[in-house]
Amino acid sequence: MKQILVSQDLAINGAPPAFEQPLHVGRPNIGDREAFQKYVDDIFERRWLSNNGPLVKEFERRVANHHGVQHCVAMCNGTVALEIAIRALGLQGEVIVPSYTFIATAHALHWQAITPVFADIDPATHTLDPDAVRRMITPRTTGIIGVHLWGRAAPVDELQAIANEHSLKLMFDAAHAFGCSCKGKMIGNFGACEVLSFHATKFFNTFEGGAVVTNDDELAEAMRLMRNFGFSGFDNVIHPGTNGKMIEIVAAMGLVNLEAIDSVIETNRRDYEAYHKGLSGLSGISLLQYDEAERNNYQYVVMEVGEGCPVSRDQIIQTLHAENILARKYFWPGCHNMQPYCELFPHAGLLLPNTQKVADRVVVLPTGTAMDEAMVRTVTSVIRVLLESKS
Ligand code: T4K
């Protein structure tokens, strides 16, 4: 790794890039490979590959225990888990969601002919602003989907109070929040249900995968039917359904990666602290903080480029990319600026000033077990040298 001390050391100024191989946000965290191979041999031996097999059942038990919830219904990915949860809750008409989220939150509604109504966020937390939610309620509203963005909980109590007051269903997109807590209570215990994602890029992955966690017995039962075409035993369909099943080899990856969770948190936390140290004191630069009183997975290191910064967010991204550091602008430009929503609701942005502001200033930096402290130091020195050269 090259030393970056002065602006001539930067790739944008003609120097070779800091990294030969690209550094990604979302390099998968992978547990014990031998343990995984052993599971694969057992699966072949059993010849039971899918359909609620023993590993999926074991995986569901372990994930439910980890979050202190009654039920975990494992699915093929987080998006299908969202779709099934939305359908099982009976949402229809309009559902209030943030625009500052991954597109799947909105698409899961639109895919089922439900209108996602975008409410603004609190710029300090990046999660739904309860007052903005109130403003978006109409006679067609049936529910609210809060998103625990970056693994930091949405305002669960305030959203529940609004839901109760207006007889709305409340659920959470907890795709980022595996193993996180809110006011000392594990994610999974809020709203009617919460949806986890186990995509390759997540803190905890099963290659692809997702789940709905809930304490509602009836809801869990309906979702179990829905993910398997509505089958109840041989030849007996008792519910409308789709194919949302998790398969055995995926559950095996989950069981292996569950064992690695503590060490992944340790690594993420180390990176998060190294980023803090490396970026402290830079004008206009701040990092989103995790509340140390809660359980966090520290998967996302979220840098904000504010007004006092001598360079723009996009110049920082461009400079990092030239070094092969593929920092991301998640979740720019906001769902409301993407298809089909930008065409369906061309003026939605007028009510989303904080979403626009935050989407324009965030840079998500690489973390995870593919990074070490020296790599983090190189990333921060690129940003430091760039800013110092312009101030
Ligand atoms: N709700 C929220 C709030 C979400 O963030 C997500 C997913 C969902 C719902 C839906 O859950 P899933 O249906 O996905 O389970 C990624 C992920 O694809 C997506 O799962 C995730 N959120 C989102 C935040 O990030 P992209 O398109 O930005 O990145 P992608 O998948 O190309 O991966 C990013 C980088 O990671 C790649 O450039 C290279 C690296 N990578 C990726 C994969 C897949 C690897 O090194 N190895 C890999 O196997 O969406």
CSV table of C-alpha atoms and ligand atoms in Angstrom, one decimal:
chain,number,residue,atom,x,y,z
A,1,MET,CA,0.0,0.0,0.0
A,2,LYS,CA,1.4,3.4,-0.9
A,3,GLN,CA,1.8,6.1,1.6
A,4,ILE,CA,-0.5,9.1,1.1
A,5,LEU,CA,1.1,12.2,2.6
A,6,VAL,CA,0.7,15.0,0.1
A,7,SER,CA,-1.7,15.7,-2.8
A,8,GLN,CA,0.8,14.4,-5.4
A,9,ASP,CA,0.4,10.9,-3.8
A,10,LEU,CA,-3.3,10.8,-4.9
A,11,ALA,CA,-4.3,8.8,-8.0
A,12,ILE,CA,-6.5,11.8,-9.2
A,13,ASN,CA,-3.1,13.6,-9.5
A,14,GLY,CA,-1.4,10.9,-11.5
A,15,ALA,CA,-0.1,8.6,-8.8
A,16,PRO,CA,-0.8,4.8,-8.9
A,17,PRO,CA,-4.0,3.8,-7.1
A,18,ALA,CA,-3.7,2.9,-3.4
A,19,PHE,CA,-5.2,-0.5,-3.9
A,20,GLU,CA,-4.6,-2.9,-6.8
A,21,GLN,CA,-7.8,-4.8,-6.1
A,22,PRO,CA,-11.1,-2.8,-5.6
A,23,LEU,CA,-12.2,-2.3,-2.0
A,24,HIS,CA,-15.9,-2.8,-1.8
A,25,VAL,CA,-18.6,-1.8,0.6
A,26,GLY,CA,-20.3,-5.1,1.4
A,27,ARG,CA,-17.5,-7.7,0.9
A,28,PRO,CA,-19.2,-10.8,2.5
A,29,ASN,CA,-18.2,-11.9,6.0
A,30,ILE,CA,-17.6,-15.7,5.7
A,31,GLY,CA,-17.4,-18.1,8.6
A,32,ASP,CA,-15.7,-21.5,9.0
A,33,ARG,CA,-15.4,-23.1,5.5
A,34,GLU,CA,-14.7,-26.6,6.8
A,35,ALA,CA,-17.8,-26.5,9.0
A,36,PHE,CA,-19.8,-25.4,5.9
A,37,GLN,CA,-18.3,-28.3,3.8
A,38,LYS,CA,-19.4,-30.7,6.5
A,39,TYR,CA,-23.0,-29.4,6.4
A,40,VAL,CA,-23.0,-29.7,2.6
A,41,ASP,CA,-21.9,-33.4,2.9
A,42,ASP,CA,-24.7,-34.0,5.4
A,43,ILE,CA,-27.3,-32.4,3.1
A,44,PHE,CA,-26.2,-34.6,0.2
A,45,GLU,CA,-26.3,-37.6,2.4
A,46,ARG,CA,-29.9,-36.8,3.6
A,47,ARG,CA,-31.0,-35.9,0.1
A,48,TRP,CA,-33.2,-33.2,1.6
A,49,LEU,CA,-32.4,-30.0,-0.2
A,50,SER,CA,-35.4,-27.6,0.3
A,51,ASN,CA,-38.9,-27.4,1.8
A,52,ASN,CA,-38.5,-26.7,5.5
A,53,GLY,CA,-35.6,-29.1,6.0
A,54,PRO,CA,-33.8,-29.8,9.3
A,55,LEU,CA,-31.2,-27.1,8.8
A,56,VAL,CA,-33.8,-24.4,8.0
A,57,LYS,CA,-35.7,-25.4,11.1
A,58,GLU,CA,-32.5,-25.2,13.2
A,59,PHE,CA,-31.6,-21.9,11.6
A,60,GLU,CA,-35.0,-20.4,12.4
A,61,ARG,CA,-34.7,-21.6,16.0
A,62,ARG,CA,-31.3,-20.0,16.4
A,63,VAL,CA,-32.2,-16.7,14.8
A,64,ALA,CA,-35.4,-16.4,16.9
A,65,ASN,CA,-33.4,-17.1,20.0
A,66,HIS,CA,-30.8,-14.5,19.0
A,67,HIS,CA,-33.4,-11.9,18.8
A,68,GLY,CA,-35.6,-13.1,21.7
A,69,VAL,CA,-38.7,-13.5,19.5
A,70,GLN,CA,-41.2,-16.3,19.2
A,71,HIS,CA,-41.0,-16.9,15.5
A,72,CYS,CA,-38.5,-16.6,12.7
A,73,VAL,CA,-39.9,-17.5,9.2
A,74,ALA,CA,-36.9,-17.9,6.9
A,75,MET,CA,-37.3,-16.9,3.3
A,76,CYS,CA,-35.3,-16.8,0.0
A,77,ASN,CA,-34.4,-13.1,0.4
A,78,GLY,CA,-35.3,-10.0,2.2
A,79,THR,CA,-37.4,-8.6,-0.6
A,80,VAL,CA,-39.7,-11.6,-0.8
A,81,ALA,CA,-39.8,-11.6,3.1
A,82,LEU,CA,-41.0,-8.0,2.9
A,83,GLU,CA,-43.6,-8.8,0.2
A,84,ILE,CA,-45.0,-11.8,2.2
A,85,ALA,CA,-45.1,-9.8,5.5
A,86,ILE,CA,-46.9,-6.9,3.7
A,87,ARG,CA,-49.5,-9.4,2.3
A,88,ALA,CA,-49.9,-11.4,5.5
A,89,LEU,CA,-50.6,-8.1,7.4
A,90,GLY,CA,-53.3,-7.3,4.8
A,91,LEU,CA,-51.8,-3.9,3.8
A,92,GLN,CA,-53.4,-2.2,0.8
A,93,GLY,CA,-54.1,1.2,-0.5
A,94,GLU,CA,-51.3,3.5,0.7
A,95,VAL,CA,-48.5,2.6,3.0
A,96,ILE,CA,-46.1,5.2,4.5
A,97,VAL,CA,-42.4,4.5,4.0
A,98,PRO,CA,-39.2,6.5,4.0
A,99,SER,CA,-37.7,7.4,0.6
A,100,TYR,CA,-34.3,7.3,2.1
A,101,THR,CA,-33.9,3.5,2.0
A,102,PHE,CA,-32.9,0.7,-0.4
A,103,ILE,CA,-35.4,0.6,-3.3
A,104,ALA,CA,-36.7,-2.9,-2.2
A,105,THR,CA,-38.7,-1.3,0.7
A,106,ALA,CA,-40.8,0.7,-1.9
A,107,HIS,CA,-40.8,-2.0,-4.6
A,108,ALA,CA,-42.2,-4.6,-2.2
A,109,LEU,CA,-45.3,-2.4,-2.0
A,110,HIS,CA,-45.6,-1.3,-5.6
A,111,TRP,CA,-45.1,-5.0,-6.7
A,112,GLN,CA,-48.4,-5.7,-4.9
A,113,ALA,CA,-50.3,-2.7,-6.3
A,114,ILE,CA,-49.9,-0.8,-3.0
A,115,THR,CA,-48.9,2.9,-3.2
A,116,PRO,CA,-45.7,3.7,-1.3
A,117,VAL,CA,-46.2,7.2,0.2
A,118,PHE,CA,-42.8,8.7,1.0
A,119,ALA,CA,-42.4,10.5,4.3
A,120,ASP,CA,-39.4,12.6,5.2
A,121,ILE,CA,-36.6,11.6,7.6
A,122,ASP,CA,-35.0,13.2,10.6
A,123,PRO,CA,-31.6,14.4,9.2
A,124,ALA,CA,-29.9,13.6,12.5
A,125,THR,CA,-30.9,9.9,12.6
A,126,HIS,CA,-31.7,9.2,8.9
A,127,THR,CA,-34.9,7.3,10.0
A,128,LEU,CA,-38.6,8.3,9.6
A,129,ASP,CA,-39.6,11.6,11.2
A,130,PRO,CA,-42.9,10.8,13.1
A,131,ASP,CA,-44.3,14.3,12.4
A,132,ALA,CA,-43.7,13.8,8.7
A,133,VAL,CA,-45.4,10.5,8.9
A,134,ARG,CA,-48.5,12.1,10.5
A,135,ARG,CA,-48.6,14.6,7.6
A,136,MET,CA,-48.8,11.8,5.0
A,137,ILE,CA,-51.8,9.9,6.5
A,138,THR,CA,-54.9,9.9,4.3
A,139,PRO,CA,-58.1,7.9,4.4
A,140,ARG,CA,-56.4,5.3,2.1
A,141,THR,CA,-53.5,4.7,4.5
A,142,THR,CA,-53.4,1.2,6.0
A,143,GLY,CA,-49.9,0.9,7.4
A,144,ILE,CA,-46.4,2.3,8.1
A,145,ILE,CA,-43.1,0.5,7.3
A,146,GLY,CA,-40.3,2.0,9.4
A,147,VAL,CA,-36.7,1.2,8.3
A,148,HIS,CA,-33.9,0.7,10.9
A,149,LEU,CA,-31.4,2.3,8.6
A,150,TRP,CA,-27.7,1.4,9.1
A,151,GLY,CA,-28.9,-0.9,12.0
A,152,ARG,CA,-30.0,2.1,14.1
A,153,ALA,CA,-33.6,1.8,15.2
A,154,ALA,CA,-36.4,3.9,13.7
A,155,PRO,CA,-38.5,5.8,16.4
A,156,VAL,CA,-40.4,2.7,17.4
A,157,ASP,CA,-42.5,4.1,20.2
A,158,GLU,CA,-43.6,7.2,18.3
A,159,LEU,CA,-44.5,5.2,15.2
A,160,GLN,CA,-46.5,2.7,17.3
A,161,ALA,CA,-48.4,5.6,18.9
A,162,ILE,CA,-49.3,7.0,15.5
A,163,ALA,CA,-50.3,3.5,14.3
A,164,ASN,CA,-52.5,2.9,17.3
A,165,GLU,CA,-54.1,6.4,17.0
A,166,HIS,CA,-55.0,5.9,13.3
A,167,SER,CA,-55.6,2.1,13.4
A,168,LEU,CA,-52.7,1.4,11.1
A,169,LYS,CA,-50.5,-1.7,10.9
A,170,LEU,CA,-46.9,-1.1,11.7
A,171,MET,CA,-44.0,-3.2,10.5
A,172,PHE,CA,-40.2,-2.7,10.2
A,173,ASP,CA,-37.7,-3.2,7.5
A,174,ALA,CA,-34.8,-4.4,9.7
A,175,ALA,CA,-32.6,-5.5,6.8
A,176,HIS,CA,-29.6,-3.7,8.3
A,177,ALA,CA,-30.4,-4.5,12.0
A,178,PHE,CA,-29.5,-8.2,12.6
A,179,GLY,CA,-28.5,-8.5,16.2
A,180,CYS,CA,-29.2,-4.8,17.1
A,181,SER,CA,-31.2,-3.5,19.9
A,182,CYS,CA,-33.5,-0.5,20.7
A,183,LYS,CA,-33.8,0.8,24.2
A,184,GLY,CA,-32.3,-2.5,25.4
A,185,LYS,CA,-34.8,-4.6,23.6
A,186,MET,CA,-33.7,-6.7,20.6
A,187,ILE,CA,-34.9,-5.8,17.1
A,188,GLY,CA,-37.6,-8.3,16.2
A,189,ASN,CA,-39.8,-7.3,19.0
A,190,PHE,CA,-41.3,-4.1,17.5
A,191,GLY,CA,-44.4,-3.5,15.4
A,192,ALA,CA,-46.4,-6.5,14.1
A,193,CYS,CA,-43.3,-8.0,12.6
A,194,GLU,CA,-39.8,-7.1,11.3
A,195,VAL,CA,-37.9,-8.2,8.2
A,196,LEU,CA,-34.3,-9.2,8.1
A,197,SER,CA,-32.0,-9.5,5.1
A,198,PHE,CA,-29.2,-12.0,4.8
A,199,HIS,CA,-27.9,-10.8,1.5
A,200,ALA,CA,-24.2,-11.4,0.8
A,201,THR,CA,-23.4,-7.8,1.6
A,202,LYS,CA,-25.1,-7.8,4.9
A,203,PHE,CA,-23.4,-8.0,8.4
A,204,PHE,CA,-24.8,-11.5,8.6
A,205,ASN,CA,-25.3,-13.4,5.3
A,206,THR,CA,-26.6,-16.7,4.0
A,207,PHE,CA,-25.5,-16.0,0.3
A,208,GLU,CA,-29.0,-14.6,-0.3
A,209,GLY,CA,-31.8,-14.9,2.3
A,210,GLY,CA,-34.2,-13.1,4.6
A,211,ALA,CA,-36.7,-13.7,7.3
A,212,VAL,CA,-39.7,-12.3,9.1
A,213,VAL,CA,-39.4,-12.3,12.9
A,214,THR,CA,-42.5,-11.8,15.0
A,215,ASN,CA,-44.2,-12.6,18.3
A,216,ASP,CA,-47.6,-13.0,16.5
A,217,ASP,CA,-48.5,-16.8,16.2
A,218,GLU,CA,-51.2,-16.3,13.6
A,219,LEU,CA,-49.1,-14.0,11.5
A,220,ALA,CA,-46.2,-16.5,11.6
A,221,GLU,CA,-48.5,-19.3,10.6
A,222,ALA,CA,-50.0,-17.3,7.6
A,223,MET,CA,-46.4,-16.5,6.4
A,224,ARG,CA,-45.3,-20.1,6.7
A,225,LEU,CA,-48.2,-21.1,4.4
A,226,MET,CA,-47.6,-18.2,2.0
A,227,ARG,CA,-43.9,-18.9,1.5
A,228,ASN,CA,-44.8,-22.5,0.4
A,229,PHE,CA,-47.7,-21.9,-2.1
A,230,GLY,CA,-50.2,-22.2,0.7
A,231,PHE,CA,-49.7,-26.0,1.1
A,232,SER,CA,-50.7,-27.7,4.3
A,233,GLY,CA,-49.5,-31.3,3.8
A,234,PHE,CA,-49.7,-33.2,0.6
A,235,ASP,CA,-52.2,-32.0,-2.1
A,236,ASN,CA,-53.9,-29.6,0.2
A,237,VAL,CA,-53.7,-25.9,-0.5
A,238,ILE,CA,-55.4,-23.8,2.2
A,239,HIS,CA,-54.0,-20.3,1.4
A,240,PRO,CA,-52.9,-18.2,-1.5
A,241,GLY,CA,-49.1,-18.3,-1.7
A,242,THR,CA,-45.8,-18.0,-3.5
A,243,ASN,CA,-42.4,-19.7,-3.4
A,244,GLY,CA,-40.4,-17.8,-0.8
A,245,LYS,CA,-38.6,-20.8,0.7
A,246,MET,CA,-35.1,-20.8,2.1
A,247,ILE,CA,-33.1,-23.9,1.0
A,248,GLU,CA,-30.9,-26.2,3.1
A,249,ILE,CA,-27.5,-25.1,1.8
A,250,VAL,CA,-28.4,-21.5,2.5
A,251,ALA,CA,-29.4,-22.4,6.1
A,252,ALA,CA,-26.1,-24.2,6.4
A,253,MET,CA,-24.3,-21.0,5.5
A,254,GLY,CA,-26.4,-19.2,8.1
A,255,LEU,CA,-25.6,-21.7,10.8
A,256,VAL,CA,-21.9,-21.4,10.1
A,257,ASN,CA,-22.0,-17.6,10.0
A,258,LEU,CA,-24.0,-17.4,13.2
A,259,GLU,CA,-20.9,-18.8,15.0
A,260,ALA,CA,-18.8,-15.9,13.5
A,261,ILE,CA,-21.0,-13.1,14.6
A,262,ASP,CA,-19.0,-11.9,17.6
A,263,SER,CA,-15.8,-11.8,15.7
A,264,VAL,CA,-17.4,-9.9,12.8
A,265,ILE,CA,-18.8,-7.3,15.3
A,266,GLU,CA,-15.3,-7.0,16.8
A,267,THR,CA,-13.8,-6.3,13.4
A,268,ASN,CA,-16.5,-3.9,12.4
A,269,ARG,CA,-16.1,-2.0,15.6
A,270,ARG,CA,-12.4,-1.8,15.2
A,271,ASP,CA,-12.9,-0.4,11.6
A,272,TYR,CA,-15.5,2.1,12.9
A,273,GLU,CA,-13.2,3.4,15.6
A,274,ALA,CA,-10.2,3.6,13.2
A,275,TYR,CA,-12.4,5.6,10.8
A,276,HIS,CA,-13.4,7.9,13.6
A,277,LYS,CA,-9.8,8.4,14.6
A,278,GLY,CA,-8.6,8.9,11.0
A,279,LEU,CA,-11.3,11.4,10.1
A,280,SER,CA,-11.6,13.4,13.3
A,281,GLY,CA,-11.1,17.2,13.1
A,282,LEU,CA,-11.7,17.4,9.4
A,283,SER,CA,-13.8,20.4,8.5
A,284,GLY,CA,-17.4,19.6,7.4
A,285,ILE,CA,-16.9,15.8,7.9
A,286,SER,CA,-18.8,13.8,10.4
A,287,LEU,CA,-19.4,10.1,11.0
A,288,LEU,CA,-22.8,8.7,12.1
A,289,GLN,CA,-22.5,7.4,15.7
A,290,TYR,CA,-23.8,4.2,17.1
A,291,ASP,CA,-25.4,4.4,20.5
A,292,GLU,CA,-22.9,2.5,22.8
A,293,ALA,CA,-25.8,1.7,25.2
A,294,GLU,CA,-27.3,-0.5,22.5
A,295,ARG,CA,-26.3,-3.7,20.7
A,296,ASN,CA,-24.9,-2.7,17.3
A,297,ASN,CA,-23.4,-4.6,14.4
A,298,TYR,CA,-21.4,-1.6,13.2
A,299,GLN,CA,-21.7,-2.8,9.6
A,300,TYR,CA,-22.0,0.6,8.0
A,301,VAL,CA,-19.6,3.4,8.4
A,302,VAL,CA,-21.6,6.4,7.2
A,303,MET,CA,-19.7,9.6,6.6
A,304,GLU,CA,-21.5,12.9,6.0
A,305,VAL,CA,-20.0,15.7,4.0
A,306,GLY,CA,-21.4,19.0,5.4
A,307,GLU,CA,-21.3,22.6,4.5
A,308,GLY,CA,-17.9,23.4,6.0
A,309,CYS,CA,-16.2,20.9,3.7
A,310,PRO,CA,-13.9,22.4,1.1
A,311,VAL,CA,-14.8,19.7,-1.5
A,312,SER,CA,-18.1,18.2,-2.6
A,313,ARG,CA,-19.3,14.8,-1.7
A,314,ASP,CA,-19.0,13.7,-5.3
A,315,GLN,CA,-15.4,14.9,-5.5
A,316,ILE,CA,-14.6,12.8,-2.5
A,317,ILE,CA,-16.3,9.7,-4.1
A,318,GLN,CA,-14.4,10.4,-7.3
A,319,THR,CA,-11.1,10.6,-5.5
A,320,LEU,CA,-11.7,7.4,-3.5
A,321,HIS,CA,-12.8,5.5,-6.7
A,322,ALA,CA,-9.6,6.6,-8.4
A,323,GLU,CA,-7.7,4.8,-5.5
A,324,ASN,CA,-9.9,1.7,-6.1
A,325,ILE,CA,-11.8,2.4,-2.9
A,326,LEU,CA,-15.4,1.9,-4.1
A,327,ALA,CA,-17.2,4.0,-1.5
A,328,ARG,CA,-21.0,4.2,-2.1
A,329,LYS,CA,-23.6,7.0,-2.1
A,330,TYR,CA,-26.3,4.9,-0.4
A,331,PHE,CA,-29.2,5.7,-0.7
A,332,TRP,CA,-28.8,8.4,-3.3
A,333,PRO,CA,-30.9,9.8,-5.0
A,334,GLY,CA,-33.8,8.5,-2.8
A,335,CYS,CA,-36.5,6.1,-3.9
A,336,HIS,CA,-38.7,9.0,-5.0
A,337,ASN,CA,-36.2,9.9,-7.7
A,338,MET,CA,-36.1,6.4,-9.1
A,339,GLN,CA,-38.5,4.6,-11.5
A,340,PRO,CA,-41.4,4.2,-11.4
A,341,TYR,CA,-41.9,6.7,-8.5
A,342,CYS,CA,-40.2,9.7,-10.1
A,343,GLU,CA,-42.8,9.4,-12.9
A,344,LEU,CA,-45.8,8.5,-10.7
A,345,PHE,CA,-45.1,11.2,-8.1
A,346,PRO,CA,-42.9,13.8,-9.8
A,347,HIS,CA,-43.4,16.4,-7.0
A,348,ALA,CA,-42.8,14.0,-4.1
A,349,GLY,CA,-39.4,15.7,-3.4
A,350,LEU,CA,-41.2,18.9,-2.4
A,351,LEU,CA,-42.2,17.2,0.9
A,352,LEU,CA,-38.8,15.5,1.3
A,353,PRO,CA,-36.2,18.2,2.0
A,354,ASN,CA,-34.3,16.2,4.6
A,355,THR,CA,-34.2,13.1,2.4
A,356,GLN,CA,-32.7,15.2,-0.4
A,357,LYS,CA,-30.2,16.8,1.9
A,358,VAL,CA,-29.0,13.6,3.5
A,359,ALA,CA,-28.9,11.6,0.2
A,360,ASP,CA,-26.6,14.4,-1.2
A,361,ARG,CA,-24.1,14.2,1.6
A,362,VAL,CA,-23.6,10.6,2.6
A,363,VAL,CA,-20.6,8.4,1.7
A,364,VAL,CA,-20.6,4.8,3.0
A,365,LEU,CA,-17.1,3.5,3.5
A,366,PRO,CA,-15.8,0.0,3.1
A,367,THR,CA,-15.9,-2.2,6.3
A,368,GLY,CA,-16.0,-5.9,7.2
A,369,THR,CA,-13.6,-8.8,7.5
A,370,ALA,CA,-12.0,-8.1,4.2
A,371,MET,CA,-10.6,-4.9,5.7
A,372,ASP,CA,-7.8,-4.4,8.2
A,373,GLU,CA,-6.8,-1.3,10.2
A,374,ALA,CA,-4.0,-0.4,7.8
A,375,MET,CA,-6.5,-0.3,4.9
A,376,VAL,CA,-8.8,1.9,6.9
A,377,ARG,CA,-5.8,4.3,7.6
A,378,THR,CA,-5.1,4.5,3.9
A,379,VAL,CA,-8.8,5.3,3.1
A,380,THR,CA,-8.8,8.0,5.8
A,381,SER,CA,-5.5,9.5,4.6
A,382,VAL,CA,-6.9,9.8,1.1
A,383,ILE,CA,-9.8,11.9,2.4
A,384,ARG,CA,-7.5,13.9,4.8
A,385,VAL,CA,-4.9,14.7,2.1
A,386,LEU,CA,-7.7,15.7,-0.4
A,387,LEU,CA,-9.4,18.0,2.0
A,388,GLU,CA,-6.2,19.5,3.3
A,389,SER,CA,-5.0,20.2,-0.2
A,390,LYS,CA,-8.2,22.2,-0.9
A,391,SER,CA,-8.5,24.2,2.4
B,1,T4K,N1,-34.4,-3.3,2.7
B,1,T4K,C1,-33.2,-2.7,2.9
B,1,T4K,C2,-33.1,-1.5,3.8
B,1,T4K,C3,-32.1,-3.1,2.2
B,1,T4K,O1,-30.9,-2.5,2.4
B,1,T4K,C4,-32.2,-4.3,1.4
B,1,T4K,C5,-31.0,-4.8,0.7
B,1,T4K,C6,-33.4,-4.9,1.3
B,1,T4K,C7,-34.5,-4.4,2.0
B,1,T4K,C8,-33.7,-6.1,0.5
B,1,T4K,O2,-33.0,-7.3,1.0
B,1,T4K,P1,-32.5,-8.4,-0.1
B,1,T4K,O3,-33.7,-8.8,-1.0
B,1,T4K,O4,-31.3,-7.9,-0.8
B,1,T4K,O5,-32.1,-9.6,0.8
B,1,T4K,C9,-26.8,-4.1,-2.1
B,1,T4K,C10,-27.5,-5.4,-1.9
B,1,T4K,O6,-27.8,-6.1,-3.1
B,1,T4K,C11,-28.8,-5.3,-1.1
B,1,T4K,O7,-29.1,-6.6,-0.6
B,1,T4K,C12,-28.7,-4.3,0.0
B,1,T4K,N2,-30.0,-4.1,0.6
B,1,T4K,C13,-28.1,-3.0,-0.5
B,1,T4K,C14,-27.9,-2.0,0.7
B,1,T4K,O8,-26.9,-3.2,-1.1
B,1,T4K,P2,-26.1,-2.9,-4.3
B,1,T4K,O9,-26.7,-3.0,-5.7
B,1,T4K,O10,-25.7,-1.6,-3.9
B,1,T4K,O11,-24.8,-3.7,-4.2
B,1,T4K,P3,-24.3,-5.1,-4.7
B,1,T4K,O12,-25.3,-6.2,-4.4
B,1,T4K,O13,-23.9,-5.0,-6.1
B,1,T4K,O14,-23.0,-5.3,-3.8
B,1,T4K,C15,-22.1,-4.3,-3.4
B,1,T4K,C16,-20.7,-4.6,-3.6
B,1,T4K,O15,-20.4,-5.7,-2.7
B,1,T4K,C17,-20.3,-5.1,-4.9
B,1,T4K,O16,-19.9,-4.0,-5.7
B,1,T4K,C18,-19.2,-6.1,-4.7
B,1,T4K,C19,-19.4,-6.6,-3.3
B,1,T4K,N3,-19.9,-8.0,-3.3
B,1,T4K,C20,-21.2,-8.2,-3.6
B,1,T4K,C21,-21.7,-9.5,-3.7
B,1,T4K,C22,-23.1,-9.8,-4.0
B,1,T4K,C23,-19.0,-9.0,-3.1
B,1,T4K,O17,-17.9,-8.7,-2.9
B,1,T4K,N4,-19.5,-10.2,-3.1
B,1,T4K,C24,-20.8,-10.6,-3.4
B,1,T4K,O18,-21.2,-11.7,-3.4
B,1,T4K,O19,-27.2,-3.6,-3.3
